[in-house]
Amino acid sequence: MSPRRVPAETDAVGRCERPLRITVDGETVEGVDGQSVAGVLLAAGRLAWRRGPSGAARGVFCGIGVCFDCLVTVNAERDVRACRRPARDGDAVTTQSRTAPGTLPR
Amino acid sequence: MTRRHVAVIGAGPAGLAAAEAALGAGARVTLIDSEEQPGGQYHRMLPEPYAATHPERLQHGWNAFDRRRRRVLAHPRCAWWPRTAVWALERPDPGTPGPPRVHLLRGPADGGGRSRHVLEPGALVLAVGAHDRVLPFPGWELPGVFTAGAAQALAKGERVVVGDRVVVAGTGPFLLPVAGSLLEAGSRVLEVLEANPAATVARGWLRRPWELPAQAAKLPELVEYAADLAGHRVPYRTGRTVIEARGADQVEEVVIARLRADWSVVPGSERTVPVDALCVTHGFSPRLELAVAAGCALRAVSSGEFVAVDRDQRTSCPGVYAAGEITGIAGAQAARAEGALAGWVAGGGDSRLPALLALRRSRDQGRAFARRLARAHPIGGQWPGWLRPRTVICRCEETDYDALRRAATGQAGADPRVIRLRTRAGLGPCQARVCGPTVAELTERLSGEAAGRQVQGLPAASPHRRPIAQPIRLGELAAPPERIPNSDTEEWS
């Protein structure tokens, strides 16, 4: 299995969920209000969304804004740390790549 | 009456305590944090929209933290600035007294429309904390490999678990709460691997045992985590670590091996375990860029560099104080004591106050505990033995071990600037925050020369020198900032 959100109904902290929707490269992804963009992507089962210089897949590594591995474009703004940016309903997220043109993905 | 204005950067245990003490000393406080809510990593709060009814179930010491948080944030002399990035500290002109100006951006992280502000505080408290240090190993760049801190932040802060078959590996007591967070959130933790052998861990923890109870308010917490692991039948194995992560586009299995005391791999001890996530930590790196930008002197110890402070948490830079993990990795209790001291003195409080004796004692016990931890959970000198020529060292630029080895042993010599330009290690988006200490250590070993030596005409190269401390967009830079001058005319001391 992959990353997921603890189901609200069984969560010991007793919380509520207000759903929100963002798009990732045009595809709709559902999350809940309060999550970071990275949290929404992870809980939707996406582990990687960026490509490094060699074409290698990357996602969250440090989770606290230090490593810059999780960069995405949010509403046309490039290089946003997905782990630090709260997701807003309707955000249009586009994935990024540092791969040089012509590099064979490894 | 004019009141001193104290800017506190970071609202974790140290920063919150500093703000409270500075308010108590009569100062005005601006409390700054990049997150939406105070707490830092230790007291990471659930998002407000989650409307959690039992947040205390995820946190040790929640009630005390919650009371302090409310007191500080509601205080009439406290301005609380969440979602605020400090992108630069500007030192005053030579001969002009006082701490540096604080350049801020307020608004959603890395957003283009943030507002610019410049604070000119009478005193500055740096309480910016630390992040996980992770040593490289083959496959550590694969998706599904997380720092232990990431796994904990996601579980505690968003209720997201990183996987269902998880191995937690590295060294230090932090492995336990991370495994605990994963278990609480419903992950299957397959094993927890402490790289140091049991003898090293026991020698460190049990040295001068009569001093332990006073130092370790954390001890019951750790015992609780250990009991939790046992209750879930999660094995805690010492002298073992993950030496490789494998998978096509994400981690699918890890290779676990036995280690000797110096962290050399015991040949033939490797075994493979299927996982969907791996969480790793080898200790903590203090976030030093703001202290370096302010001009604070650092001190080097076996576990790395930290900000040097005096008995009242003053740094070498006039008007600048430091508290918490940037002065040494000593845990939340010591961070609170340091923060309270720093805030009180920064706020103009009398440093001869008898009540400060207890704070200093608590801080010193925390520091003694930190030394104990460093002895019990050192990084073994032979860890580079698990590197291969193609192992990624700098994640951003994908500089591999072979490229670093060639550059460090080449004719151009091992000057850090030359290495950086030749290999690009440390020049990517993270600006060497992740690989900096590793590149410095490996360069030194490979070349046989001390890294960071002086080049004529240039300041010593430091992996912590980042004049732009956080990304700022050109549009934001072009906009005129709102200046908030210091209204006080008091002498800072």
Coordinates of C-alpha atoms in Angstrom, one line a residue:
Chain A
M1 CA 0.0 0.0 0.0
S2 CA 0.9 3.6 -0.1
P3 CA 0.7 6.7 2.1
R4 CA -2.8 7.5 3.4
R5 CA -4.7 9.7 5.8
V6 CA -5.8 8.3 9.1
P7 CA -9.6 7.8 8.6
A8 CA -11.4 10.7 10.5
E9 CA -14.0 8.3 12.0
T10 CA -11.3 6.2 13.8
D11 CA -8.9 9.1 14.5
A12 CA -8.1 9.3 18.2
V13 CA -7.8 13.1 18.0
G14 CA -11.5 13.5 17.1
R15 CA -11.4 15.7 14.0
C16 CA -13.6 16.7 11.2
E17 CA -12.9 16.7 7.5
R18 CA -13.8 19.5 5.1
P19 CA -13.1 18.1 1.6
L20 CA -11.2 20.2 -0.9
R21 CA -10.2 19.6 -4.5
I22 CA -7.1 20.5 -6.3
T23 CA -5.9 19.6 -9.7
V24 CA -2.5 18.0 -10.4
D25 CA -1.4 18.3 -14.1
G26 CA -5.1 18.7 -14.8
E27 CA -6.3 15.7 -12.9
T28 CA -8.5 16.2 -9.9
V29 CA -7.2 15.1 -6.5
E30 CA -9.2 15.2 -3.3
G31 CA -7.9 16.3 0.0
V32 CA -9.1 17.9 3.2
D33 CA -8.8 21.5 4.4
G34 CA -5.7 22.1 6.5
Q35 CA -3.5 19.7 4.6
S36 CA -0.3 20.8 2.8
V37 CA -0.1 20.3 -1.0
A38 CA 2.4 17.5 -0.2
G39 CA -0.1 15.9 2.3
V40 CA -2.9 15.9 -0.3
L41 CA -0.7 14.3 -2.9
L42 CA 0.7 11.7 -0.5
A43 CA -2.7 10.8 0.9
A44 CA -4.0 10.4 -2.7
G45 CA -1.4 7.8 -3.2
R46 CA 1.2 9.8 -5.1
L47 CA 4.7 9.3 -3.7
A48 CA 6.6 11.2 -6.4
W49 CA 5.9 14.2 -8.6
R50 CA 9.1 15.8 -9.5
R51 CA 12.1 14.7 -11.6
G52 CA 15.7 15.4 -10.8
P53 CA 18.5 16.3 -13.2
S54 CA 18.8 12.6 -14.3
G55 CA 15.1 12.2 -14.7
A56 CA 14.9 10.3 -11.4
A57 CA 11.5 10.6 -9.5
R58 CA 11.3 12.7 -6.3
G59 CA 8.7 13.4 -3.8
V60 CA 8.8 14.4 -0.1
F61 CA 12.0 13.8 1.8
C62 CA 12.4 16.1 4.7
G63 CA 8.8 17.2 5.1
I64 CA 9.7 20.5 6.8
G65 CA 10.9 22.8 4.0
V66 CA 14.6 22.0 4.1
C67 CA 15.4 19.8 1.2
F68 CA 13.4 21.4 -1.7
D69 CA 12.8 17.9 -3.2
C70 CA 9.0 18.4 -3.3
L71 CA 8.9 21.6 -5.4
V72 CA 5.8 22.1 -7.5
T73 CA 4.1 24.9 -9.5
V74 CA 1.0 26.2 -7.7
N75 CA -1.3 28.5 -9.8
A76 CA 1.5 29.3 -12.2
E77 CA 4.0 30.1 -9.4
R78 CA 7.0 27.9 -9.8
D79 CA 9.2 26.4 -7.1
V80 CA 6.7 26.2 -4.2
R81 CA 7.6 23.7 -1.5
A82 CA 4.6 21.4 -1.4
C83 CA 5.3 20.4 2.2
R84 CA 5.1 24.0 3.3
R85 CA 2.2 25.3 1.3
P86 CA -1.3 24.7 2.6
A87 CA -3.6 23.4 -0.1
R88 CA -6.5 25.7 -1.1
D89 CA -9.7 24.5 -2.8
G90 CA -9.2 24.9 -6.5
D91 CA -5.4 25.2 -6.5
A92 CA -4.0 24.2 -9.9
V93 CA -0.8 22.2 -9.2
T94 CA 1.7 21.4 -12.0
T95 CA 4.6 19.1 -11.5
Q96 CA 8.2 20.2 -12.2
S97 CA 11.3 18.7 -13.6
R98 CA 15.0 19.6 -13.5
T99 CA 15.8 17.1 -16.2
A100 CA 17.7 18.5 -19.1
P101 CA 16.0 18.1 -22.4
G102 CA 17.1 14.9 -24.1
T103 CA 18.0 13.1 -20.9
L104 CA 16.8 9.5 -20.9
P105 CA 14.7 8.9 -17.8
R106 CA 16.4 6.3 -15.6
Chain B
M1 CA 8.2 54.7 29.3
T2 CA 9.8 53.2 26.2
R3 CA 9.8 49.5 26.0
R4 CA 12.4 47.4 24.4
H5 CA 11.3 45.6 21.2
V6 CA 12.4 41.9 21.1
A7 CA 12.1 40.0 17.9
V8 CA 11.9 36.2 18.4
I9 CA 12.5 34.0 15.4
G10 CA 11.0 30.6 15.8
A11 CA 7.9 29.7 17.9
G12 CA 9.0 26.2 19.0
P13 CA 9.7 25.3 22.7
A14 CA 12.6 27.7 22.9
G15 CA 11.1 30.6 21.0
L16 CA 7.7 30.5 22.8
A17 CA 9.5 30.4 26.2
A18 CA 11.7 33.4 25.0
A19 CA 8.6 35.4 24.0
E20 CA 6.9 34.7 27.3
A21 CA 10.0 35.7 29.3
A22 CA 10.6 38.8 27.3
L23 CA 7.0 39.8 27.8
G24 CA 7.5 39.1 31.5
A25 CA 10.5 41.4 31.6
G26 CA 8.3 44.2 30.2
A27 CA 9.3 44.2 26.5
R28 CA 7.3 44.3 23.4
V29 CA 7.6 41.1 21.4
T30 CA 7.3 40.2 17.7
L31 CA 7.1 36.4 17.5
I32 CA 7.9 35.1 14.0
D33 CA 7.4 31.6 12.6
S34 CA 7.3 30.2 9.1
E35 CA 4.4 27.9 10.0
E36 CA 0.7 28.6 10.4
Q37 CA 0.8 27.8 14.1
P38 CA 3.3 27.8 16.9
G39 CA 4.9 24.7 18.4
G40 CA 7.8 24.0 16.2
Q41 CA 8.6 20.4 15.4
Y42 CA 8.2 19.2 19.0
H43 CA 4.8 20.6 19.5
R44 CA 3.6 20.5 15.9
M45 CA -0.1 21.3 16.0
L46 CA -2.9 19.9 13.9
P47 CA -4.2 22.3 11.3
E48 CA -7.0 24.5 12.6
P49 CA -9.6 23.3 10.0
Y50 CA -9.2 19.8 11.5
A51 CA -11.0 21.1 14.6
A52 CA -9.4 18.3 16.7
T53 CA -11.2 17.7 20.0
H54 CA -8.3 15.7 21.5
P55 CA -5.0 17.1 20.3
E56 CA -3.4 16.2 23.6
R57 CA -3.5 12.5 22.6
L58 CA -0.6 13.1 20.1
Q59 CA 1.7 15.1 22.3
H60 CA 3.7 14.9 25.5
G61 CA 3.3 18.0 27.6
W62 CA 0.4 19.3 25.5
N63 CA -1.4 21.1 28.4
A64 CA 1.6 23.1 29.5
F65 CA 2.4 24.0 25.9
D66 CA -1.3 24.9 25.2
R67 CA -1.5 27.2 28.2
R68 CA 1.8 29.0 27.3
R69 CA 0.8 29.3 23.6
R70 CA -2.5 31.0 24.6
R71 CA -0.9 33.3 27.1
V72 CA 1.8 34.5 24.7
L73 CA -0.3 34.9 21.6
A74 CA -3.1 36.7 23.5
H75 CA -0.7 39.1 25.3
P76 CA -1.3 42.7 24.4
R77 CA 2.4 43.4 23.9
C78 CA 2.9 40.4 21.6
A79 CA 2.6 40.6 17.9
W80 CA 2.3 37.0 16.5
W81 CA 3.5 36.7 12.9
P82 CA 2.8 33.2 11.5
R83 CA 3.5 32.3 7.8
T84 CA 6.5 34.6 7.9
A85 CA 9.8 33.9 6.3
V86 CA 13.0 35.6 7.4
W87 CA 14.8 35.9 4.1
A88 CA 17.8 38.0 5.3
L89 CA 19.4 39.6 8.3
E90 CA 21.2 42.8 7.6
R91 CA 24.0 43.7 9.9
P92 CA 24.2 47.3 11.1
D93 CA 26.9 49.6 9.8
P94 CA 30.2 49.2 11.5
G95 CA 30.2 51.3 14.7
T96 CA 26.4 51.3 14.9
P97 CA 25.3 49.3 17.9
G98 CA 22.5 46.9 17.9
P99 CA 21.3 43.7 16.4
P100 CA 20.8 43.2 12.6
R101 CA 17.7 44.3 10.8
V102 CA 15.2 41.5 10.1
H103 CA 13.9 41.2 6.6
L104 CA 10.6 39.4 6.4
L105 CA 8.1 38.1 3.9
R106 CA 4.5 37.5 5.2
G107 CA 2.1 35.2 3.3
P108 CA 1.7 31.6 2.0
A109 CA 5.0 29.7 1.7
D110 CA 7.0 30.5 -1.4
G111 CA 4.1 32.6 -2.7
G112 CA 4.7 35.5 -5.0
G113 CA 2.3 38.0 -3.4
R114 CA 3.8 38.1 0.1
S115 CA 4.3 41.4 1.8
R116 CA 7.8 42.6 2.7
H117 CA 8.6 44.0 6.1
V118 CA 11.8 45.2 7.8
L119 CA 12.1 45.0 11.6
E120 CA 14.6 47.0 13.6
P121 CA 14.4 45.3 17.0
G122 CA 16.2 46.3 20.1
A123 CA 17.2 42.7 20.6
L124 CA 16.9 39.5 18.6
V125 CA 16.4 36.0 19.8
L126 CA 17.2 33.2 17.4
A127 CA 15.3 30.0 18.2
V128 CA 15.1 28.4 14.7
G129 CA 15.8 24.8 15.7
A130 CA 17.2 21.9 13.7
H131 CA 16.4 19.4 11.1
D132 CA 17.3 15.7 10.6
R133 CA 20.7 14.9 9.5
V134 CA 20.7 11.9 7.1
L135 CA 23.8 10.2 5.9
P136 CA 23.7 9.1 2.3
F137 CA 23.4 5.4 1.3
P138 CA 22.6 3.8 -2.1
G139 CA 19.0 4.5 -3.0
W140 CA 18.3 7.2 -0.4
E141 CA 17.0 9.5 -3.1
L142 CA 14.2 7.1 -4.0
P143 CA 10.6 8.3 -3.3
G144 CA 9.4 6.5 -0.2
V145 CA 12.6 7.2 1.7
F146 CA 11.8 9.9 4.2
T147 CA 13.6 11.6 7.0
A148 CA 12.3 10.5 10.4
G149 CA 11.2 14.1 11.0
A150 CA 9.1 14.0 7.8
A151 CA 7.3 10.9 8.9
Q152 CA 6.6 12.4 12.2
A153 CA 5.5 15.8 10.9
L154 CA 3.1 14.2 8.5
A155 CA 1.6 11.8 11.1
K156 CA 1.4 14.4 13.9
G157 CA 0.7 17.5 11.8
E158 CA -1.6 16.2 9.1
R159 CA -2.5 12.6 10.1
V160 CA -0.9 11.2 7.0
V161 CA 1.1 8.0 7.3
V162 CA 3.9 7.5 4.9
G163 CA 3.4 3.8 4.4
D164 CA 2.2 0.4 5.7
R165 CA 5.4 -1.6 5.9
V166 CA 7.9 0.8 7.4
V167 CA 11.4 0.4 8.6
V168 CA 12.8 3.1 10.9
A169 CA 16.6 3.3 10.9
G170 CA 19.5 5.5 12.0
T171 CA 20.7 6.4 15.4
G172 CA 19.4 8.3 18.5
P173 CA 16.4 8.3 20.8
F174 CA 14.4 10.1 18.1
L175 CA 13.9 6.7 16.4
L176 CA 11.5 5.8 19.2
P177 CA 8.9 8.6 19.1
V178 CA 8.9 8.4 15.3
A179 CA 8.1 4.7 15.4
G180 CA 5.5 5.6 18.0
S181 CA 3.9 8.2 15.8
L182 CA 3.7 5.7 12.9
L183 CA 2.2 3.0 15.1
E184 CA -0.3 5.4 16.6
A185 CA -1.4 6.3 13.1
G186 CA -1.9 2.7 12.1
S187 CA 1.3 1.9 10.1
R188 CA 3.1 -1.5 10.5
V189 CA 6.6 -0.7 11.7
L190 CA 8.6 -3.8 10.8
E191 CA 11.7 -3.0 12.8
V192 CA 13.5 -0.1 14.5
L193 CA 17.2 -0.2 13.8
E194 CA 19.8 1.6 16.0
A195 CA 23.1 1.6 14.2
N196 CA 25.2 1.7 17.3
P197 CA 25.8 -1.6 19.0
A198 CA 24.1 -2.2 22.4
A199 CA 27.4 -1.7 24.2
T200 CA 27.9 1.8 22.9
V201 CA 24.3 2.8 23.6
A202 CA 24.5 1.3 27.1
R203 CA 27.9 2.9 27.9
G204 CA 26.6 6.3 26.9
W205 CA 23.3 6.1 28.7
L206 CA 24.6 4.5 31.9
R207 CA 27.7 6.7 32.4
R208 CA 27.5 8.5 35.7
P209 CA 24.0 7.0 36.3
W210 CA 23.4 9.0 39.4
E211 CA 23.2 12.1 37.3
L212 CA 20.6 10.7 34.9
P213 CA 17.4 11.3 36.8
A214 CA 18.0 15.0 37.2
Q215 CA 19.0 15.4 33.5
A216 CA 16.4 13.4 31.9
A217 CA 12.8 14.6 32.2
K218 CA 12.6 12.8 28.9
L219 CA 13.4 9.4 30.4
P220 CA 9.8 8.4 31.3
E221 CA 8.7 9.5 27.8
L222 CA 11.3 7.2 26.2
V223 CA 10.4 4.3 28.5
E224 CA 6.8 4.8 27.4
Y225 CA 7.8 4.7 23.7
A226 CA 9.9 1.6 24.3
A227 CA 7.0 -0.1 26.0
D228 CA 4.8 0.9 23.1
L229 CA 7.2 -0.8 20.6
A230 CA 7.2 -3.9 22.8
G231 CA 3.4 -3.8 23.0
H232 CA 3.2 -3.8 19.2
R233 CA 5.9 -6.5 19.1
V234 CA 8.2 -4.2 17.0
P235 CA 11.8 -5.4 17.3
Y236 CA 14.3 -2.7 18.3
R237 CA 17.6 -4.0 17.0
T238 CA 21.0 -2.4 17.8
G239 CA 24.2 -2.6 15.7
R240 CA 22.1 -2.8 12.5
T241 CA 21.2 -0.4 9.8
V242 CA 19.8 0.0 6.3
I243 CA 22.8 0.1 3.9
E244 CA 20.7 0.3 0.7
A245 CA 17.2 1.1 -0.5
R246 CA 16.1 -0.5 -3.8
G247 CA 13.2 0.0 -6.1
A248 CA 12.3 1.0 -9.7
D249 CA 10.6 4.4 -9.2
Q250 CA 10.0 4.1 -5.4
V251 CA 11.4 2.1 -2.5
E252 CA 10.4 -1.5 -2.7
E253 CA 13.0 -3.2 -0.4
V254 CA 15.8 -2.3 1.9
V255 CA 19.0 -4.1 2.6
I256 CA 19.8 -4.4 6.4
A257 CA 23.2 -5.3 7.6
R258 CA 25.0 -5.7 11.0
L259 CA 27.5 -3.0 11.9
R260 CA 30.6 -3.0 14.1
A261 CA 31.1 -0.3 16.7
D262 CA 32.8 1.9 14.0
W263 CA 29.8 1.3 11.7
S264 CA 31.8 -0.9 9.3
V265 CA 29.5 -3.4 7.7
V266 CA 29.9 -7.0 8.8
P267 CA 30.3 -8.9 5.5
G268 CA 27.7 -11.5 4.9
S269 CA 25.2 -10.1 7.4
E270 CA 23.0 -8.5 4.7
R271 CA 19.3 -9.4 4.5
T272 CA 16.6 -7.9 2.4
V273 CA 13.2 -6.7 3.7
P274 CA 10.3 -5.6 1.5
V275 CA 9.0 -2.2 2.6
D276 CA 6.8 0.6 1.2
A277 CA 8.5 3.3 3.2
L278 CA 11.8 3.9 5.0
C279 CA 12.4 6.6 7.7
V280 CA 16.0 7.6 8.5
T281 CA 17.7 9.9 10.9
H282 CA 21.3 10.2 12.0
G283 CA 20.9 13.0 14.5
F284 CA 20.1 16.7 13.9
S285 CA 21.7 19.6 12.0
P286 CA 21.1 23.0 13.6
R287 CA 19.8 25.7 11.3
L288 CA 22.7 28.0 11.4
E289 CA 22.2 30.3 8.4
L290 CA 20.6 33.2 10.3
A291 CA 23.2 33.0 13.1
V292 CA 26.0 33.1 10.5
A293 CA 24.3 36.0 8.7
A294 CA 24.1 37.9 12.0
G295 CA 27.8 37.3 12.5
C296 CA 27.5 35.0 15.6
A297 CA 30.6 33.0 16.5
L298 CA 30.1 29.2 16.2
R299 CA 31.7 26.5 18.4
A300 CA 32.7 23.1 17.1
V301 CA 32.1 19.9 19.0
S302 CA 32.3 16.3 18.0
S303 CA 28.8 16.2 16.7
G304 CA 29.1 19.4 14.6
E305 CA 29.0 23.2 14.8
F306 CA 26.6 25.2 17.1
V307 CA 26.1 28.8 18.0
A308 CA 28.3 29.8 20.9
V309 CA 26.5 31.5 23.8
D310 CA 27.4 32.8 27.2
R311 CA 25.7 31.9 30.5
D312 CA 22.7 34.2 29.6
Q313 CA 22.4 32.9 26.0
R314 CA 24.1 36.0 24.5
T315 CA 25.9 35.3 21.2
S316 CA 29.1 37.0 20.2
C317 CA 27.0 39.5 18.3
P318 CA 25.7 42.4 20.4
G319 CA 21.9 42.3 21.0
V320 CA 21.6 38.8 19.5
Y321 CA 20.6 35.8 21.7
A322 CA 20.3 32.1 20.7
A323 CA 18.3 29.4 22.3
G324 CA 17.3 25.8 21.7
E325 CA 18.8 23.3 19.2
I326 CA 21.0 25.8 17.4
T327 CA 23.1 26.0 20.6
G328 CA 23.2 22.1 21.0
I329 CA 20.9 19.2 20.6
A330 CA 19.5 18.9 24.1
G331 CA 15.8 18.4 23.7
A332 CA 12.7 20.4 24.5
Q333 CA 13.2 20.9 28.3
A334 CA 16.6 22.5 27.8
A335 CA 15.3 24.5 24.9
R336 CA 12.5 26.0 27.1
A337 CA 15.1 26.9 29.8
E338 CA 17.4 28.5 27.2
G339 CA 14.5 30.3 25.6
A340 CA 13.3 31.7 29.0
L341 CA 16.8 32.9 29.9
A342 CA 17.4 34.4 26.5
G343 CA 14.0 36.1 26.4
W344 CA 14.3 37.5 29.9
V345 CA 17.7 39.0 29.4
A346 CA 16.9 40.2 25.8
G347 CA 13.8 41.9 27.2
G348 CA 15.9 43.9 29.6
G349 CA 15.3 41.7 32.7
D350 CA 17.8 41.6 35.5
S351 CA 20.2 38.7 34.9
R352 CA 21.0 38.6 38.6
L353 CA 17.4 37.5 39.5
P354 CA 17.6 34.5 41.8
A355 CA 14.9 32.7 39.8
L356 CA 17.3 32.5 36.9
L357 CA 19.5 30.0 38.9
A358 CA 16.9 27.3 38.5
L359 CA 16.6 28.0 34.7
R360 CA 20.4 27.9 34.3
R361 CA 20.5 24.6 36.3
S362 CA 17.8 23.1 34.1
R363 CA 19.6 24.2 31.0
D364 CA 22.9 22.8 32.2
Q365 CA 21.3 19.5 33.0
G366 CA 19.8 19.5 29.5
R367 CA 23.3 20.1 28.1
A368 CA 24.8 17.3 30.2
F369 CA 22.0 15.1 28.8
A370 CA 22.9 16.2 25.3
R371 CA 26.6 15.1 25.9
R372 CA 25.3 11.8 27.2
L373 CA 23.2 11.3 24.0
A374 CA 26.1 12.2 21.8
R375 CA 28.2 9.6 23.5
A376 CA 25.5 6.9 23.3
H377 CA 24.5 7.6 19.7
P378 CA 27.7 8.7 17.8
I379 CA 28.1 8.5 14.1
G380 CA 30.6 5.7 13.4
G381 CA 33.7 6.7 11.5
Q382 CA 33.4 3.9 8.9
W383 CA 30.0 4.8 7.6
P384 CA 31.3 5.8 4.1
G385 CA 32.0 2.0 3.7
W386 CA 28.5 1.5 2.5
L387 CA 28.8 4.2 -0.3
R388 CA 29.3 3.0 -3.9
P389 CA 30.8 5.1 -6.8
R390 CA 27.3 5.8 -8.1
T391 CA 25.7 6.7 -4.7
V392 CA 24.1 10.1 -4.8
I393 CA 25.7 12.5 -2.2
C394 CA 24.1 15.8 -3.2
R395 CA 20.4 15.1 -3.8
C396 CA 19.7 18.3 -5.6
E397 CA 22.4 18.1 -8.2
E398 CA 22.7 14.2 -8.1
T399 CA 26.5 14.5 -7.5
D400 CA 27.7 11.0 -6.9
Y401 CA 30.4 9.7 -4.6
D402 CA 32.8 9.0 -7.5
A403 CA 32.5 12.6 -8.8
L404 CA 33.2 13.9 -5.3
R405 CA 36.2 11.6 -4.9
R406 CA 37.7 12.6 -8.2
A407 CA 37.3 16.3 -7.4
A408 CA 38.7 16.0 -3.8
T409 CA 41.7 14.0 -4.9
G410 CA 42.3 16.0 -8.1
Q411 CA 45.1 18.5 -8.7
A412 CA 42.9 21.5 -8.0
G413 CA 43.0 20.5 -4.4
A414 CA 40.2 20.2 -1.8
D415 CA 39.2 23.8 -1.4
P416 CA 35.4 23.6 -0.7
R417 CA 34.7 26.3 -3.3
V418 CA 36.6 24.4 -6.0
I419 CA 34.8 21.2 -5.1
R420 CA 31.5 22.9 -5.2
L421 CA 32.1 24.4 -8.6
R422 CA 33.5 21.2 -10.1
T423 CA 30.9 18.8 -8.8
R424 CA 28.0 21.2 -8.1
A425 CA 27.5 19.5 -4.8
G426 CA 25.6 21.9 -2.5
L427 CA 24.7 24.3 -5.3
G428 CA 21.1 23.1 -5.9
P429 CA 17.8 24.4 -4.5
C430 CA 18.5 23.3 -0.9
Q431 CA 21.8 25.2 -0.8
A432 CA 23.7 22.4 0.9
R433 CA 21.3 22.2 3.8
V434 CA 21.1 18.4 3.4
C435 CA 24.5 17.5 2.0
G436 CA 26.7 20.3 3.4
P437 CA 28.1 18.5 6.5
T438 CA 28.5 15.2 4.5
V439 CA 30.3 16.8 1.6
A440 CA 32.6 18.6 4.1
E441 CA 33.3 15.4 5.9
L442 CA 33.9 13.3 2.8
T443 CA 36.1 15.9 1.2
E444 CA 38.2 16.1 4.3
R445 CA 38.7 12.3 4.4
L446 CA 39.3 11.9 0.7
S447 CA 41.8 14.7 0.3
G448 CA 43.4 14.4 3.7
E449 CA 43.0 18.2 4.2
A450 CA 40.8 20.0 6.6
A451 CA 37.8 21.5 4.7
G452 CA 37.0 25.1 5.2
R453 CA 40.6 26.3 5.2
Q454 CA 41.2 29.9 4.4
V455 CA 41.7 31.0 0.9
Q456 CA 43.6 34.3 0.6
G457 CA 41.3 37.2 0.1
L458 CA 38.1 35.3 0.8
P459 CA 36.3 34.5 4.0
A460 CA 36.5 30.9 5.2
A461 CA 34.0 28.8 3.2
S462 CA 31.1 27.8 5.4
P463 CA 28.3 25.4 4.4
H464 CA 26.0 27.6 6.5
R465 CA 26.6 30.9 4.6
R466 CA 23.3 31.7 2.8
P467 CA 22.9 35.5 2.4
I468 CA 19.4 34.9 1.0
A469 CA 18.2 32.7 3.8
Q470 CA 14.9 31.8 2.2
P471 CA 13.7 32.1 -1.4
I472 CA 12.3 35.5 -2.4
R473 CA 10.8 36.2 -5.8
L474 CA 12.1 39.1 -7.9
G475 CA 8.7 40.9 -7.8
E476 CA 8.7 40.7 -4.0
L477 CA 12.2 42.0 -3.8
A478 CA 11.3 44.9 -6.1
A479 CA 8.3 46.0 -3.9
P480 CA 9.2 48.6 -1.2
P481 CA 9.1 47.0 2.3
E482 CA 7.1 48.3 5.2
R483 CA 9.7 49.5 7.7
I484 CA 9.0 49.0 11.4
P485 CA 11.6 50.9 13.3
N486 CA 12.5 50.3 16.8
S487 CA 10.5 52.7 19.0
D488 CA 12.7 52.2 22.0
T489 CA 15.7 54.4 22.8
E490 CA 17.1 52.2 25.6
E491 CA 20.6 50.9 25.4
W492 CA 20.5 47.2 24.6
S493 CA 23.1 45.3 26.6

